[in-house]
Short mmCIF file of C-alpha atoms in Angstrom, two decimals:
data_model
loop_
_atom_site.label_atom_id
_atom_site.label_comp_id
_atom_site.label_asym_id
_atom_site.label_seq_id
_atom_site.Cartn_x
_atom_site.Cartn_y
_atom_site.Cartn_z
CA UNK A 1 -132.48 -76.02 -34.28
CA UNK A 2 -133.62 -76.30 -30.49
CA UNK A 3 -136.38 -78.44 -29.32
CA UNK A 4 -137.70 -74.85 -28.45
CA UNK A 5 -137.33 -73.49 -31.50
CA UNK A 6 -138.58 -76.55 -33.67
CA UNK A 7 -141.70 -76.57 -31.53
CA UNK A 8 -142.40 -72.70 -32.13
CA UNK A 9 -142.09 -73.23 -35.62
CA UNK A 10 -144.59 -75.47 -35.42
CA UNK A 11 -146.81 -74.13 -32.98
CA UNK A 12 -146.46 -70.58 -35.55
CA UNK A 13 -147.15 -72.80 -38.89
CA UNK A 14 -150.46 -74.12 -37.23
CA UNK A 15 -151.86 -71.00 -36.48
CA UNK A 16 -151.28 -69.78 -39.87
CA UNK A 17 -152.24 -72.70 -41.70
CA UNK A 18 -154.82 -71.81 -44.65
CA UNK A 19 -155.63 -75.25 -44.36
CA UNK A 20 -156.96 -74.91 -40.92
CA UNK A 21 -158.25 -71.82 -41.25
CA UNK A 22 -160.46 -71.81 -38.30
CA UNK A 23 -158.64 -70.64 -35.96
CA UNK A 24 -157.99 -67.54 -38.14
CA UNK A 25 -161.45 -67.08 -38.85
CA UNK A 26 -162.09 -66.48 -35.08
CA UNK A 27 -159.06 -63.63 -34.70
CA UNK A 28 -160.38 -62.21 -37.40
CA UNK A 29 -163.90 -62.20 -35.98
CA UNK A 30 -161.87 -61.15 -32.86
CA UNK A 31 -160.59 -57.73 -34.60
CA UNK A 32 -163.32 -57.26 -37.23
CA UNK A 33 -164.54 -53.52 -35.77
CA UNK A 34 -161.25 -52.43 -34.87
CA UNK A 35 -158.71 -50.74 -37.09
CA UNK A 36 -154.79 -49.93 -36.36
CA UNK A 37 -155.40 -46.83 -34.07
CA UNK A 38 -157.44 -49.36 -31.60
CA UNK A 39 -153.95 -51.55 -31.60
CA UNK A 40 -153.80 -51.45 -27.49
CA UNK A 41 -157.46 -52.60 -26.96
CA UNK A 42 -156.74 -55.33 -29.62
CA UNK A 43 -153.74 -56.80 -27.84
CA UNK A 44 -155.67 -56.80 -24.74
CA UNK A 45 -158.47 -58.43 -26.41
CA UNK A 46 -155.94 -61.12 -28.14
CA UNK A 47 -154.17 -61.74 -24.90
CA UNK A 48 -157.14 -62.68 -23.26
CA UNK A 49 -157.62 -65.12 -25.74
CA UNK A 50 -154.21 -66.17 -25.06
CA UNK A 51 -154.60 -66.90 -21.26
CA UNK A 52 -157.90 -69.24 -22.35
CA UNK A 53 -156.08 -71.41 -24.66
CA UNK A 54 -152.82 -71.62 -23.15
CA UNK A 55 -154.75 -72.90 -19.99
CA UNK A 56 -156.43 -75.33 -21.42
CA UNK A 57 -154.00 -76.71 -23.84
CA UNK A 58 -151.25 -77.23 -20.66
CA UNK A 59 -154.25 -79.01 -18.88
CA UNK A 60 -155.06 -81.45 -22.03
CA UNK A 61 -151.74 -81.84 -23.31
CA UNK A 62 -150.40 -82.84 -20.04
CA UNK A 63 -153.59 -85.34 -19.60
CA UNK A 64 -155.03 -83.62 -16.55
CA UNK A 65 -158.19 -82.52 -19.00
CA UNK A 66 -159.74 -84.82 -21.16
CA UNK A 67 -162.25 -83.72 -23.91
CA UNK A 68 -164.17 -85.81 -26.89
CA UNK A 69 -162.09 -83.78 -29.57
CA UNK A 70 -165.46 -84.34 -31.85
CA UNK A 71 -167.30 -82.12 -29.88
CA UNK A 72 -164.05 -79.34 -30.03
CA UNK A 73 -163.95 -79.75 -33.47
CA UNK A 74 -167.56 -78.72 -33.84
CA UNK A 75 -167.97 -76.08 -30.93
CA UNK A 76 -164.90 -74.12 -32.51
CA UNK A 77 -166.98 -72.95 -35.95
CA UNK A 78 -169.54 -72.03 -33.21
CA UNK A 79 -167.46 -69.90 -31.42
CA UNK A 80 -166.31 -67.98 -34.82
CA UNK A 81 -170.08 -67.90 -35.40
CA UNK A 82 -170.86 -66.13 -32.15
CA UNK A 83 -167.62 -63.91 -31.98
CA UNK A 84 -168.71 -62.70 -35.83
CA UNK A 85 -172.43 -61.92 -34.98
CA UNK A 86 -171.50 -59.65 -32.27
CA UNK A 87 -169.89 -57.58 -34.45
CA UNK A 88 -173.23 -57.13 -35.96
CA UNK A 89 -174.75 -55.33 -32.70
CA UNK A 90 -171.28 -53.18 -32.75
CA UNK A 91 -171.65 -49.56 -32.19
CA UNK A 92 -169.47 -46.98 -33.96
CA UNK A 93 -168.72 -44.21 -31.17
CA UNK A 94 -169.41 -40.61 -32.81
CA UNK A 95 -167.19 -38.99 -29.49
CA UNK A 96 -167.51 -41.11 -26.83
CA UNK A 97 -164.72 -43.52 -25.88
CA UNK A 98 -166.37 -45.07 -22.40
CA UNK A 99 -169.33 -45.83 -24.86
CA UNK A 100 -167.65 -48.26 -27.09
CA UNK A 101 -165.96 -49.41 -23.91
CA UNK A 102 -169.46 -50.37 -22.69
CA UNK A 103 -170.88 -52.03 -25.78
CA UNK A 104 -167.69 -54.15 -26.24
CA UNK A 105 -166.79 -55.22 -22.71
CA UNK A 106 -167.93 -58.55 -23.64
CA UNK A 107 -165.83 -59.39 -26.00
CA UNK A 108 -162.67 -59.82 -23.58
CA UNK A 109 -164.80 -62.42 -21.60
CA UNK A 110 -166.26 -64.06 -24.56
CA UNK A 111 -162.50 -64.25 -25.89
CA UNK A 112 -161.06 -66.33 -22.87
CA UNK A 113 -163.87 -68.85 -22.60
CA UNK A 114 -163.84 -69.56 -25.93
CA UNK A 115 -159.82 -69.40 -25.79
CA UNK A 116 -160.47 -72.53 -23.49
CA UNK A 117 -162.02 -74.26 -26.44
CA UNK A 118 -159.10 -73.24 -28.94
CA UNK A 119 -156.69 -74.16 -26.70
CA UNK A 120 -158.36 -78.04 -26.49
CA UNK A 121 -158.43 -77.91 -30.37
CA UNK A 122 -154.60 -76.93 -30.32
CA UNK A 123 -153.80 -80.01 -27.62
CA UNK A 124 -154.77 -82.18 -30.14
CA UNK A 125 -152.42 -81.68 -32.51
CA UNK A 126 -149.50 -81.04 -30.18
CA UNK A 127 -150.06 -84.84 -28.35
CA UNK A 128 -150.34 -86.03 -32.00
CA UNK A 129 -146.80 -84.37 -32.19
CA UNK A 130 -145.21 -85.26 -29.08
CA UNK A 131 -146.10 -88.60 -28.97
CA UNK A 132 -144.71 -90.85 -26.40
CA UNK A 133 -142.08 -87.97 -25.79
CA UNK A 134 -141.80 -87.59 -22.17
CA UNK A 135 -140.43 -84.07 -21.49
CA UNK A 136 -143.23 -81.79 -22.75
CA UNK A 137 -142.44 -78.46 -20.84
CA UNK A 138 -139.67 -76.90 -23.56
CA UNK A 139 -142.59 -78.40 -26.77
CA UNK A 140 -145.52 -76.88 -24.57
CA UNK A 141 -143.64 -73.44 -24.21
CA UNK A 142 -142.42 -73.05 -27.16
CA UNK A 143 -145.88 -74.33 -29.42
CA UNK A 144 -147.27 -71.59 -27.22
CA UNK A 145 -145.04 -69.09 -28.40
CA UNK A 146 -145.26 -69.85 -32.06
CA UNK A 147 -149.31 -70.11 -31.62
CA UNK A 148 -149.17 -65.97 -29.82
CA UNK A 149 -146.58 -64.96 -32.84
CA UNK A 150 -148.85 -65.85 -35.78
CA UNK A 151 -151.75 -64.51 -33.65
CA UNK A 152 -150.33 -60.90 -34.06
CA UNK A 153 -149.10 -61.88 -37.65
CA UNK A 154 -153.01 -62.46 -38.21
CA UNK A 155 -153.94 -59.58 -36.23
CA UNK A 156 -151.81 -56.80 -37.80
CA UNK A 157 -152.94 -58.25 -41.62
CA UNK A 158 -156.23 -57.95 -40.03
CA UNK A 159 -156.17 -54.13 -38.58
CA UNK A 160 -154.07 -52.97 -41.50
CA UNK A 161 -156.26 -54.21 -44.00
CA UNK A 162 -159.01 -52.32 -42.26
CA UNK A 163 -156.88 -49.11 -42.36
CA UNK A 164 -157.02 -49.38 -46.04
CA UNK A 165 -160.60 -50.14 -46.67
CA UNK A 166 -161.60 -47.59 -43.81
CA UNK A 167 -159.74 -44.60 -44.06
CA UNK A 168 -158.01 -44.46 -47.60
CA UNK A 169 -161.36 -46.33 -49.56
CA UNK A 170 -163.27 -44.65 -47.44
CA UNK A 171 -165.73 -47.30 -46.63
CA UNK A 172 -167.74 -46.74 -44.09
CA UNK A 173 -166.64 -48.86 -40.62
CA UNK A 174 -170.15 -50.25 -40.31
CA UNK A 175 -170.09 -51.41 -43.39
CA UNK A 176 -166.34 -53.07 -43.41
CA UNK A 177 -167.56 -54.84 -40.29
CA UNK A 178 -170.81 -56.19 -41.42
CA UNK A 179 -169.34 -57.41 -44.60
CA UNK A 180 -166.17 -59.12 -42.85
CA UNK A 181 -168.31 -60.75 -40.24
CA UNK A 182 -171.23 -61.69 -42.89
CA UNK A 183 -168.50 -63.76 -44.55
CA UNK A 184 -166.57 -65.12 -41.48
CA UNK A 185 -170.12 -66.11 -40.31
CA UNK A 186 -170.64 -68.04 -43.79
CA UNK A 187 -167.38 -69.92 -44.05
CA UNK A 188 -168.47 -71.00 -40.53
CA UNK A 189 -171.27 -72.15 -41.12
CA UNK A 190 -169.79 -74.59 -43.73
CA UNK A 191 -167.24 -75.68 -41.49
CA UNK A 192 -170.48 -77.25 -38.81
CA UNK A 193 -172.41 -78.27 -41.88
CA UNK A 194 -169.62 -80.39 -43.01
CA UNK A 195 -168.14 -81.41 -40.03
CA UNK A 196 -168.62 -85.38 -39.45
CA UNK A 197 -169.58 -85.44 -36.03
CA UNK A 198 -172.33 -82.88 -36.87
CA UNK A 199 -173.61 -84.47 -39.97
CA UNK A 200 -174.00 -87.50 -37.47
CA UNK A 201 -175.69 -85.65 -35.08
CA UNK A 202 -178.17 -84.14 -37.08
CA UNK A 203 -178.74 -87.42 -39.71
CA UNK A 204 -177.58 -85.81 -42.27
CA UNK A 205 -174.84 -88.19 -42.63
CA UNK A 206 -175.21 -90.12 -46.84
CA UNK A 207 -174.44 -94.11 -46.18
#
């Protein structure tokens, strides 16, 4: 196996990890009021998430951007949080497609800043992995590649799931996307309430 390939491997097993689920959390807060018919404005939506963290984990992994990864850590939950309760104020269009344009043009902003956070969260663990290594292009591109694979993995489990529930259960969208988002925001919410740094912040921390 190529250094290429090895890295993509790794870069796709991170993404996907249900240990680490918080980056999956926020692409499914990302696609939680679309469904597989919206698969173009999804795409756009997840590669503008792409172009945030691939920015800012070239600047960090490189060293040219330095960040307390304590404070990434916590702001990621945060961002899921934030992503989630948007969907809350989501409106279903009855015929008009430049209204839900309108309503959900912030969501391709929102998902490139916060793609800068992700991206510092994913530098982390590719320096752990690289080490003292001192080529880092070929690891960089191909961790990249492996993190945008399992991204539309995620994404297409995500949209065809909501297929199902949506137009064979016949559940009604609103409702698919305030239950989905009511739970992202939950697990969330346990990842900052048990998060260290946080605990230490607030004084919550048991000695």
């Amino acid at each position: 196996m190529s250094e290429f390939q090895a890295y993509l491997q790794l870069g796709f097993d991170h993404i996907t990890d249900s240990n680490g689920y918080d980056h999956i959390l926020f692409i499914m807060a990302l696609c939680s009021v679309y469904t597989l018919i919206d698969w173009k404005k999804v795409i756009i939506l997840v590669t503008a998430f792409t172009i945030g963290h691939s920015i800012t984990l070239a600047l960090a992994t490189t060293g040219l951007v330095s960040v307390n990864p304590d404070w990434i850590e916590l702001l990621i939950p945060v961002t899921i949080i934030i992503t989630a309760i948007l969907n809350f104020f989501y409106k279903v269009p009855a015929a008009s497609f430049n209204r839900q344009e309108k309503v959900s043009g912030l969501r391709y902003p929102f998902a490139l800043f916060f793609g800068l956070i992700h991206g510092l969260g994913f530098s982390n663990y590719l320096r752990a992995l690289l080490g003292k290594e001192a080529e880092i292009f070929n690891p960089l591109l191909g961790f990249n590649v492996g993190l945008e694979l399992g991204q539309l993995i995620i994404v297409f489990v995500v949209l065809s799931i909501a297929f199902v529930v949506i137009e064979l259960f016949k559940v009604q969208r609103m409702n698919w996307i305030n239950i989905l988002s009511g739970i992202i925001v939950g697990m969330s919410l346990s990842l900052i309430l048990n998060n260290e740094f946080f605990r230490n912040l607030a004084g919550l921390s048991v000695n």
